[in-house]
Coordinates of C-alpha atoms and ligand atoms in Angstrom, one line a residue:
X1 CA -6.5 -4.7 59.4
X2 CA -4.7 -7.8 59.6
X3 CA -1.7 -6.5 58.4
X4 CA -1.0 -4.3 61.5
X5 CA -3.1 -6.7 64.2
X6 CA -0.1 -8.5 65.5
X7 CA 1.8 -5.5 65.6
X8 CA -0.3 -3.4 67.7
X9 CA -0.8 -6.5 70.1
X10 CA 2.9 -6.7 70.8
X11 CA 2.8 -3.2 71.1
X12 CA 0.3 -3.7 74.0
X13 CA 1.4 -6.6 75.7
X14 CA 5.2 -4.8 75.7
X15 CA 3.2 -2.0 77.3
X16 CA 2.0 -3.7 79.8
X17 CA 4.8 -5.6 81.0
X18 CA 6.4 -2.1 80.8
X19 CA 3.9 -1.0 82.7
X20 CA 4.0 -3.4 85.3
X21 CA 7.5 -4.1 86.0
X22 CA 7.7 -0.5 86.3
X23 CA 5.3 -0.5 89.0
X24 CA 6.8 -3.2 90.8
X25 CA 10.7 -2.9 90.6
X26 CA 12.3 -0.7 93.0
X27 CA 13.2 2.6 92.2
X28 CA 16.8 2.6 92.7
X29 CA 17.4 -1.1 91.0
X30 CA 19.5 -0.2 88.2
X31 CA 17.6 -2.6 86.0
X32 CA 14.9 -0.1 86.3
X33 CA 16.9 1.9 83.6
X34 CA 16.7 -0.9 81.6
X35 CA 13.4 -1.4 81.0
X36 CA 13.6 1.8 78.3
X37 CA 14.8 -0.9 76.0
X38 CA 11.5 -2.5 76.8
X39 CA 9.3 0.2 75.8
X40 CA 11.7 0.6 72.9
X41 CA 10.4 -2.4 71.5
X42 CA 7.3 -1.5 72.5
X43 CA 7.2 2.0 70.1
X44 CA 9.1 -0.2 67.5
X45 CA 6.2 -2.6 67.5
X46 CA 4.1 0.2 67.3
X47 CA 6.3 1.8 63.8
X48 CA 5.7 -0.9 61.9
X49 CA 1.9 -1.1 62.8
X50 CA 1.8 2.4 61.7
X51 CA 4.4 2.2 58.6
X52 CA 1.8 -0.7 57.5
X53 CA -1.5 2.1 58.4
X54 CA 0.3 4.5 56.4
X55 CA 1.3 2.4 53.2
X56 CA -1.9 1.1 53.5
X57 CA -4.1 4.3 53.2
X58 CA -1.5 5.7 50.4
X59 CA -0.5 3.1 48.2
X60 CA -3.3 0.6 48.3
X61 CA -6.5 3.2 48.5
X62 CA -5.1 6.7 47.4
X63 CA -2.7 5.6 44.8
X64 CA -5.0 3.5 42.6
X65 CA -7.8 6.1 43.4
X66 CA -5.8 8.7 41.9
X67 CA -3.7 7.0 38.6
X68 CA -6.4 4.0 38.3
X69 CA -3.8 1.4 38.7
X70 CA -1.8 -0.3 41.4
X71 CA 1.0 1.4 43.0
X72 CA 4.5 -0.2 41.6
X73 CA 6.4 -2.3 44.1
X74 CA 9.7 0.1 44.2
X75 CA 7.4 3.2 45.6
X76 CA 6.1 0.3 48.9
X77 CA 9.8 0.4 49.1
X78 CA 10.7 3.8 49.6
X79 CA 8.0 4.9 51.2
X80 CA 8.4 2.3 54.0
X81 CA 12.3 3.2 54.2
X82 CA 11.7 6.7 54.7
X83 CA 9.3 6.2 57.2
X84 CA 11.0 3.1 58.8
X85 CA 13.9 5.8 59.2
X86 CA 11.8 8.4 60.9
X87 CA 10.4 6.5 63.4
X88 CA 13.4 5.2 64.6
X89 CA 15.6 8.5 64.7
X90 CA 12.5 9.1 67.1
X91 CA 13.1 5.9 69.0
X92 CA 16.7 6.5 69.1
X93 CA 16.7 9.8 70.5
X94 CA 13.5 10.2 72.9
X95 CA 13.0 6.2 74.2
X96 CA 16.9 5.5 74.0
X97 CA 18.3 8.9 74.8
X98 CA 20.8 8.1 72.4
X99 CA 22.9 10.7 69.9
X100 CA 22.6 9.7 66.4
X101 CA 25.1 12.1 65.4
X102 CA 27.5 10.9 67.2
X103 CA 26.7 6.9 66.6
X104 CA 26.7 8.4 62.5
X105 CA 30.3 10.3 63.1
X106 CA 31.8 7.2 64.8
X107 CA 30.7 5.0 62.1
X108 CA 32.2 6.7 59.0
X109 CA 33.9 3.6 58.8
X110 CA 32.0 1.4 58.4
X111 CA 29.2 3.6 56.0
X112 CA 32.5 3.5 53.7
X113 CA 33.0 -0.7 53.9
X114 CA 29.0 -0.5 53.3
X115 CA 28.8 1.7 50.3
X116 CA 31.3 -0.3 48.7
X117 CA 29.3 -3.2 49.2
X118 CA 26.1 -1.8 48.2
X119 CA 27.2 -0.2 45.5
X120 CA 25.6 -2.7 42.8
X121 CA 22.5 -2.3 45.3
X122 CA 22.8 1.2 45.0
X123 CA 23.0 1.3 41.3
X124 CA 20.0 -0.8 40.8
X125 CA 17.8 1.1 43.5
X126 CA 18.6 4.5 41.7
X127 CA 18.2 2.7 38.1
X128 CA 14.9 1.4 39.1
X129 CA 13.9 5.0 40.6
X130 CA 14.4 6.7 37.0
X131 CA 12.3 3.6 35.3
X132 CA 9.5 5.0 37.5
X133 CA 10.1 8.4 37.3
X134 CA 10.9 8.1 33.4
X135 CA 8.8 5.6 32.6
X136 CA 10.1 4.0 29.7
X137 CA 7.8 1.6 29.5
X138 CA 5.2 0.0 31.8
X139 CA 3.7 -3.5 32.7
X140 CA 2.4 -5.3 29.6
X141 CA 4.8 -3.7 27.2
X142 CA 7.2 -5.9 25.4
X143 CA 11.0 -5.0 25.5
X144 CA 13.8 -6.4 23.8
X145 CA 17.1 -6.2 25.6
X146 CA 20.1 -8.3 24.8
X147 CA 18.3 -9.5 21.6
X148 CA 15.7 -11.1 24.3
X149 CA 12.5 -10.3 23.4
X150 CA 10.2 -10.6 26.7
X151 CA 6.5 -8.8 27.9
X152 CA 7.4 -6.5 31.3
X153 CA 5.9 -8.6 34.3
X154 CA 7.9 -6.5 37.4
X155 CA 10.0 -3.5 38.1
X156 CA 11.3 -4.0 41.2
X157 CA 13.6 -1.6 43.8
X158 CA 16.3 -4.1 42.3
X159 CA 15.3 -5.6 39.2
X160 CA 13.4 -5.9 35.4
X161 CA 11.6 -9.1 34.9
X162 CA 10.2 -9.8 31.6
X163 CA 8.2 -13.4 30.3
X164 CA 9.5 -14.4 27.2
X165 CA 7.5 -16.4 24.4
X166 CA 9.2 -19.8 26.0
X167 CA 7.1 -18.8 29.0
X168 CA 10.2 -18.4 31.3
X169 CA 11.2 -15.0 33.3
X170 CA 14.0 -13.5 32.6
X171 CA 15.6 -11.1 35.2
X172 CA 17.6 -8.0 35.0
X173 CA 19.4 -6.0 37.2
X174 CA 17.6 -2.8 36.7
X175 CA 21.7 -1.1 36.1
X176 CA 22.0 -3.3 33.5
X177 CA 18.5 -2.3 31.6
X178 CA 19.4 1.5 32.1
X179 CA 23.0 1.1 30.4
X180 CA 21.8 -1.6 27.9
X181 CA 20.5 -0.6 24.7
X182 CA 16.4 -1.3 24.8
X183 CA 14.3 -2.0 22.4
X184 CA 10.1 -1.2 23.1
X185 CA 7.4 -2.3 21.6
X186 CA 4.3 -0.7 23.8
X187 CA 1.2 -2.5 24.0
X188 CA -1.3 -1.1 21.8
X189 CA 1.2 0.9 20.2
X190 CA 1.4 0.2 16.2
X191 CA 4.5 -1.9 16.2
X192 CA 6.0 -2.4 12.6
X193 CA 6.9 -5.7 11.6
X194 CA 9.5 -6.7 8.7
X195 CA 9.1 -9.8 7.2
X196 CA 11.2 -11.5 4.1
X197 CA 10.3 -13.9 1.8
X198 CA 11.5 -15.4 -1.7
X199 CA 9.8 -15.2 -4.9
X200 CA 11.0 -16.9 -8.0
X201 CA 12.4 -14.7 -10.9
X202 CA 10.0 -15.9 -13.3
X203 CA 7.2 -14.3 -11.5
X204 CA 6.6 -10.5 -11.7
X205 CA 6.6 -8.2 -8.9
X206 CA 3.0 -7.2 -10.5
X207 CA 1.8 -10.5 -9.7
X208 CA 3.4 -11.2 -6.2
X209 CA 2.9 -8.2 -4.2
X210 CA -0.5 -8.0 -4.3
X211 CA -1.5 -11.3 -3.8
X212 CA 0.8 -11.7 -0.6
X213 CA -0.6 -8.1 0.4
X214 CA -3.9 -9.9 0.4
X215 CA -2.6 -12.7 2.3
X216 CA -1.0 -10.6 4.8
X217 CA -4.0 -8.5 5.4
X218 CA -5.6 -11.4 5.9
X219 CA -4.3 -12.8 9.1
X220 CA -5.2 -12.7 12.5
X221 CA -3.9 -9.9 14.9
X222 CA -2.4 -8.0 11.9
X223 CA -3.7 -4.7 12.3
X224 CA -6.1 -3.6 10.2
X225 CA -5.6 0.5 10.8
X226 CA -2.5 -0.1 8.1
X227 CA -2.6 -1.8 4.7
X228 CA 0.4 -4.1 5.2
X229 CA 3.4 -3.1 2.8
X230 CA 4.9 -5.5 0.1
X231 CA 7.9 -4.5 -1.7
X232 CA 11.3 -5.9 -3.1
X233 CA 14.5 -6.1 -1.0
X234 CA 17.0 -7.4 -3.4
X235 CA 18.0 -9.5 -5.7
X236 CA 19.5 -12.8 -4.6
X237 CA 21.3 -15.6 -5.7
X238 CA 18.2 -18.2 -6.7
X239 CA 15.6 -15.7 -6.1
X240 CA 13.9 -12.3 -5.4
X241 CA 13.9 -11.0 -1.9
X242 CA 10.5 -8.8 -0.6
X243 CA 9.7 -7.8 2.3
X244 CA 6.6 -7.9 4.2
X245 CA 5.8 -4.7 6.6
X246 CA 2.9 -5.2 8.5
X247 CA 1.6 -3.7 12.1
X248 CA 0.6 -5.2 15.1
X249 CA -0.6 -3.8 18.5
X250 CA 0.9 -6.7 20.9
X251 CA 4.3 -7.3 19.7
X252 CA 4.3 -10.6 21.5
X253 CA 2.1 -12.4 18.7
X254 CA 4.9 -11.7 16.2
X255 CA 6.7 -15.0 15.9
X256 CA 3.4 -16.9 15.7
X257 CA 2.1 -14.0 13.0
X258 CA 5.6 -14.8 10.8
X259 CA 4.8 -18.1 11.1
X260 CA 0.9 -18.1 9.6
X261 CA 2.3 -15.9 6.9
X262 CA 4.7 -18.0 5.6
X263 CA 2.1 -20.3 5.4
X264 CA -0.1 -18.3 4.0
X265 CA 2.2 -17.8 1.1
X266 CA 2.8 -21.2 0.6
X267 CA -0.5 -21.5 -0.4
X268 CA -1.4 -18.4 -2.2
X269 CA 1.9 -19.8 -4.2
X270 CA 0.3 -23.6 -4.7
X271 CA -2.9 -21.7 -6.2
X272 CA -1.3 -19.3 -8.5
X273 CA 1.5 -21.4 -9.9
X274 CA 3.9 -19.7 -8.8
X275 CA 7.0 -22.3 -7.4
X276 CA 8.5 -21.8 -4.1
X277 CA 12.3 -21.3 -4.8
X278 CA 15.2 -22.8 -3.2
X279 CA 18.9 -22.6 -4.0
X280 CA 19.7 -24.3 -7.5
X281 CA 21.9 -24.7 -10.0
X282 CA 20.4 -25.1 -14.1
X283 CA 22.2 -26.3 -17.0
X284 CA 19.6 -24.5 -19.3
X285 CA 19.7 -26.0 -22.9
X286 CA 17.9 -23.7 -25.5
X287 CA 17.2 -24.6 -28.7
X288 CA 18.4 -21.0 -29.6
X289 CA 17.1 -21.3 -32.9
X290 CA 13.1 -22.6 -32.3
X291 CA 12.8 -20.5 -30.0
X292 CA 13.7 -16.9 -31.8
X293 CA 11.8 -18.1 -34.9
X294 CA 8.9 -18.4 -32.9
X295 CA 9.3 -15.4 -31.3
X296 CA 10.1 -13.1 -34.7
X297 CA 6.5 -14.8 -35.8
X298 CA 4.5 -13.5 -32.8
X299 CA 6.2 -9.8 -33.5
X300 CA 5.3 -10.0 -37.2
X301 CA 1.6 -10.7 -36.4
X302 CA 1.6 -8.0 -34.1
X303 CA 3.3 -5.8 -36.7
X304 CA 1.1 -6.5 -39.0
X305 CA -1.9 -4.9 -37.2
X306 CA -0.2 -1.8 -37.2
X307 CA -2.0 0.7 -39.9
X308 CA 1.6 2.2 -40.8
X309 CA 3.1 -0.8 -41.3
X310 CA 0.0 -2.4 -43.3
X311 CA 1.8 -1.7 -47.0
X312 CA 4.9 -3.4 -45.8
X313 CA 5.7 -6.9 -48.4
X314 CA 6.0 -10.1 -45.7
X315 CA 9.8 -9.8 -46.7
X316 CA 10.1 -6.3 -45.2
X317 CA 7.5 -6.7 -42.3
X318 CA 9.6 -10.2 -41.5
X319 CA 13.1 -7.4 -41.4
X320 CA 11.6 -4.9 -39.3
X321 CA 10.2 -8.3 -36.8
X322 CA 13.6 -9.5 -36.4
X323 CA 14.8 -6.2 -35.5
X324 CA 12.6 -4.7 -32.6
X325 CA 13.1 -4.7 -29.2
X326 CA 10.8 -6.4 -26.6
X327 CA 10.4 -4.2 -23.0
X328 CA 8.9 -4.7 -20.1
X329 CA 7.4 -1.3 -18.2
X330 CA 5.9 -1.4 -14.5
X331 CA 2.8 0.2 -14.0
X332 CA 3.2 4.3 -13.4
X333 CA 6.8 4.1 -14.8
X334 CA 7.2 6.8 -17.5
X335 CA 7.8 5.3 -21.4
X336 CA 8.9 9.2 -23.1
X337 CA 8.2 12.7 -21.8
X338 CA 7.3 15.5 -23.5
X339 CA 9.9 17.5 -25.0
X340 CA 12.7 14.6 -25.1
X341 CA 14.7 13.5 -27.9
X342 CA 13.5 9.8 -29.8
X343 CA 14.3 8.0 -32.3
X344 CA 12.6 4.9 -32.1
X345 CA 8.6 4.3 -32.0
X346 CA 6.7 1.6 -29.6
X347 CA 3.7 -1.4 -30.3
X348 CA 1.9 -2.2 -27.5
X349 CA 2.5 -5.9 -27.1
X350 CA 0.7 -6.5 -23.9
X351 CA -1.0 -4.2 -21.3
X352 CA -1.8 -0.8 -21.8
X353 CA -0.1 2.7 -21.4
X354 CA -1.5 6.6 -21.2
X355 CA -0.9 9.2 -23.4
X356 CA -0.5 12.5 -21.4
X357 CA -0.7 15.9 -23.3
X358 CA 0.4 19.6 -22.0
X359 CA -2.6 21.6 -21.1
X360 CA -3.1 25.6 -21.2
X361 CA -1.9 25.7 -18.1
X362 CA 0.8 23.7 -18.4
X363 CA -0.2 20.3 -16.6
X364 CA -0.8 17.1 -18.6
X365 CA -3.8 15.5 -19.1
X366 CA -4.7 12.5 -20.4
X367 CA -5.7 12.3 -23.9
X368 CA -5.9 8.5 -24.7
X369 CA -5.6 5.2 -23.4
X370 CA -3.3 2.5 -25.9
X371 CA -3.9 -1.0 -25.7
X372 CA -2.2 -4.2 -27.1
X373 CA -1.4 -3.7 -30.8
X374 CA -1.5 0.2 -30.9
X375 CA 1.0 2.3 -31.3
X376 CA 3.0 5.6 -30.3
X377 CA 6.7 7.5 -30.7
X378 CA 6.2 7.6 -34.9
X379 CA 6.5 11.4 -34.9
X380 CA 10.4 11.5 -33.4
X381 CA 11.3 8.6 -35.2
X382 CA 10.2 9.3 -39.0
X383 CA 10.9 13.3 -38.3
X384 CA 13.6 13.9 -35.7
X385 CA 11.0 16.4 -34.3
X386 CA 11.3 15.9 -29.9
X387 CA 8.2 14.0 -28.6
X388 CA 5.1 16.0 -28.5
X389 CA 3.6 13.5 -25.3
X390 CA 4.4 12.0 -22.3
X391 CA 3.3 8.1 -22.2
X392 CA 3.3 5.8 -18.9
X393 CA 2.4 2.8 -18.3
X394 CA -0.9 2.4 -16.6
X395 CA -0.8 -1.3 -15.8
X396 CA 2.1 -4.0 -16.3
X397 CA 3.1 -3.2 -20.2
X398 CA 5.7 -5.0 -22.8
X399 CA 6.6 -3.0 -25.8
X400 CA 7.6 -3.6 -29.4
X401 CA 10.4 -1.1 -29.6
X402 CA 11.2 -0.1 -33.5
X403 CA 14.4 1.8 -33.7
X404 CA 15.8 4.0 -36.6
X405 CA 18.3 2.0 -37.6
X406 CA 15.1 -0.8 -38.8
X407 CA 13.2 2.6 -40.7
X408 CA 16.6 3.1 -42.2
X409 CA 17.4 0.0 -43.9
X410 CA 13.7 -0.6 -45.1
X411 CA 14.3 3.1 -46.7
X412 CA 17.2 2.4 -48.4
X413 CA 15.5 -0.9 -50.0
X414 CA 12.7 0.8 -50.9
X415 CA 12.5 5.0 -51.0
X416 CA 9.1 5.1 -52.3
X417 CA 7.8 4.3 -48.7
X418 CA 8.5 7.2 -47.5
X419 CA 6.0 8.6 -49.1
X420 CA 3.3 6.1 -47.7
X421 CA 4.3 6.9 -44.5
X422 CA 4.6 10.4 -45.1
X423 CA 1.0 9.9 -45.9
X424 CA -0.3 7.4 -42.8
X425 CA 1.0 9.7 -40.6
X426 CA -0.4 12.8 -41.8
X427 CA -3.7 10.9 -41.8
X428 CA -3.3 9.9 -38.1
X429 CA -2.1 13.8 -37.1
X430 CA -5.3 14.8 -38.3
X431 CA -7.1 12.2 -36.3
X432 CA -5.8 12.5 -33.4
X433 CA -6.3 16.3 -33.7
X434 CA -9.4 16.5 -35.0
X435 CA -10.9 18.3 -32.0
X436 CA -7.8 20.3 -31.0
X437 CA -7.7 24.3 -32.2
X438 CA -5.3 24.2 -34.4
X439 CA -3.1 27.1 -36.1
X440 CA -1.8 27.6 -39.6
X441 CA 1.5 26.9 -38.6
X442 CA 0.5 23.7 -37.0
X443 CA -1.5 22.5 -39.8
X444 CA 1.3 23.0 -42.3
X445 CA 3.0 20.7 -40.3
X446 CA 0.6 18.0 -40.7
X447 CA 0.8 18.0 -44.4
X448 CA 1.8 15.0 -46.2
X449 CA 4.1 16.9 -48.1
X450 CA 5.9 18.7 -44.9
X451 CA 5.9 15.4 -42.9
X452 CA 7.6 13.7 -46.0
X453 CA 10.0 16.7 -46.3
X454 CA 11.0 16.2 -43.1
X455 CA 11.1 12.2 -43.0
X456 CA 13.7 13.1 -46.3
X457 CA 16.4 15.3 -44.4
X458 CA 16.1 13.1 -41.1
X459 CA 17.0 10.0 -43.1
X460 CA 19.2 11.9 -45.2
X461 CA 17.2 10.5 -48.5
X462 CA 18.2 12.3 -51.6
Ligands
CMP1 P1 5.9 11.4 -30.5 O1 5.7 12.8 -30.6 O2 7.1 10.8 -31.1 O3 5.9 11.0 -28.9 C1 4.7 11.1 -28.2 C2 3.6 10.3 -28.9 O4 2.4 10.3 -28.4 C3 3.4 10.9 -30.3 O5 4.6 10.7 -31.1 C4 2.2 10.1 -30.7 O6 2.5 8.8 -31.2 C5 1.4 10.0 -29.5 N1 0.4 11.0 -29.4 C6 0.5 12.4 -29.4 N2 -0.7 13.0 -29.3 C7 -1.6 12.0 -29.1 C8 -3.1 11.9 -29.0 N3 -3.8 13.0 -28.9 N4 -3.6 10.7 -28.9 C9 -2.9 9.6 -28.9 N5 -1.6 9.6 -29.1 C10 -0.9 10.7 -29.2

């Protein structure tokens, strides 16, 4: 109401001056036909009391009635240009008595000198007209244009403003947002972070990605709707890059968020030994020799264990030590598949792998679970004969690798173990099918006497 008070008391008091000069002056004064510019002002008084009713009643009580927020600043604009306009083409031509087409011809002009000024004008009025029709995004959202990162506070007839993390507003012309290329991150929307961080070499993936997934999940305002991601970007010059992906609903909070997770895994680094690397350079000086010796000692206690092996002298089980191979699997990665040609044969040094067999209907099942100091892969490598199982690693596993080259030289030593392993492996055939229908065919195959055959020609023994 107070909006369109002191418009419609101008409006009056015009009138009445009208009114009363009208009465008063003589008809044939000629300043009698001037007093239509009085009443002019009088019915342009009156327009904006009336542009201010109508903007009123639409955009502050039907609008948010209707879309249940408040109506954006560019459509009070528009609306009160067009109706601006209306009202005084109707001035003009009923209180005036003047022709607007001809005032419009006349001025071609000067609409061309004003166009060419208001062309920027122009461009941002029309820009800001398909924000609104479009909708791109909306107040509240956070945007990212010109690699400033701001949340939306105002779309105006002429310009973007957005409030950046600093706390200051930054302003765009709205041309400028509709040619730039924009980045949005809508409120509420699950925005997806990428965060990196170094990890020492030393420390396996196994152990760092799901104690900085913990972490992660862990802070504040990270959403909880996804597990956060943690994998390995690359590797760099003093240590391993990962990445982090995590979500977050207000994209806003994403600095401060990096920010607690690197401090996070600073400490989830103190408490699990693990040292925070930085670029260096290390003269490494190994006492080669110690440290081999050492190792071969480990592998021959482990070989030792092995039931096949158990015959070997300390000489021979001290060879086939120095020989082998040490590997490191991840978990789920495949070790041999069913079907594929071996020659070598695996100790499980540490961790544990699954042996996976072909069922009747063709899918593999799991038939056994190996831990540290069994064994798998003898079959290929005493017989030649393709692997007869698929084994993966089911958790973080380092294997003993024995190749044919080691079998080989302990043969030609020594042919009479052939025969014992002829024998230890026929023994463990038949365990490890004791409960598995088995055809004649098959079970000439696990004779001693066939496997020993066969360990003969693949080792080309005499
Ligand atoms: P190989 O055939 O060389 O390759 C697959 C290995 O899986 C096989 O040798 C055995 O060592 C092992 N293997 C096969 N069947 C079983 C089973 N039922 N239980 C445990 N290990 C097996």
């Amino acid at each position: 109401m107070s909006r369109i008070r002191w418009p419609l008391s101008v409006c009056f008091i015009l009138l009445l001056v009208y009114a009363a000069l009208h009465l008063t002056l003589p008809e044939e004064a000629g300043i009698r036909l001037q007093l239509k510019y009085l009443l002019a002002a009088a019915f342009v008084a009156a327009s904006i009391a009336l542009a201010r009713g109508i903007n009123y009643l639409l955009l502050d009580v039907g609008f948010p009635k209707r879309k249940g927020r408040e109506a954006p600043a560019l459509l009070r604009f528009l609306l009160s240009i067009i109706i601006y306009s209306f009202l005084f083409v109707i001035i003009f031509h009923f209180v005036l008595r003047m022709e607007l087409s001809g005032v419009l011809a006349t001025s071609a002009v000067v609409s061309v000198i004003l166009g060419l000024a208001l062309q920027d004008t122009l461009q941002n009025l029309f820009a800001g007209v398909s924000f609104h029709i479009e909708q791109p995004f909306h107040i509240g959202d956070a945007i990212k244009v010109d690699n400033l990162v701001g949340r939306v506070e105002s779309v105006t007839w002429r310009t973007t403003a957005i409030r950046t993390n600093d706390n200051s507003i930054i302003i765009f012309p709205n041309s400028h947002v509709a040619r730039a290329h924009v980045e949005i991150f809508p409120y509420g929307n699950l925005n997806r972070r990428v965060l990196r961080f170094p990890a020492p070499y030393s420390a396996p993936p196994e152990k760092i990605i799901p104690l900085i997934r913990d972490a992660v999940q862990a802070v504040p305002n990270v959403s909880p709707e996804r597990t956060p991601v943690v994998r390995m970007h690359e590797f760099a010059d003093s240590s391993i890059t990962y990445e982090i992906l995590y979500w977050v609903k207000d994209y806003m909070w994403v600095p401060d968020m990096d920010a607690r997770i690197r401090e996070r895994i600073w400490y989830v680094y103190r408490r699990n030994n693990v040292e925070i690397p930085f670029p260096h350079r290390q003269l490494l000086y190994r006492p080669q020799h110690q440290g081999v010796e050492q190792q071969v000692r480990d592998y021959e206690a482990v070989i030792r264990r092995v039931e096949l092996f158990e015959l070997l002298t300390d000489e021979e089980t001290e060879m086939m030590a120095s020989g082998v191979g040490l590997h490191l699997y991840a978990p789920g990665e495949m070790i041999i598949r069913t079907g594929e040609a071996g020659d070598s044969m695996f100790v499980i040094y540490r961790g544990k792998a699954e042996v996976r067999l072909p069922s009747a209907n063709g899918d593999l099942q799991p038939v056994a679970v190996l831990g540290a100091g069994d064994f798998f892969g003898e079959m290929a490598l005493f017989t030649g004969a393709p692997r007869t199982a698929d084994v993966a690693a089911i958790e973080e596993v380092e294997l003993l690798e024995i190749r044919k080259g080691c079998i080989e030289n302990l043969l030609a030593r020594n042919e009479k173990l052939a025969e014992a392993f002829s024998n230890r492996i026929a023994e463990r055939q038949a365990r490890l099918a004791e409960h598995a229908a088995r055809t004649p065919e098959m079970e000439e195959q696990m004779q001693p006497r066939t496997i020993l055959r066969r360990i003969r020609q693949f080792f080309r023994m005499r």
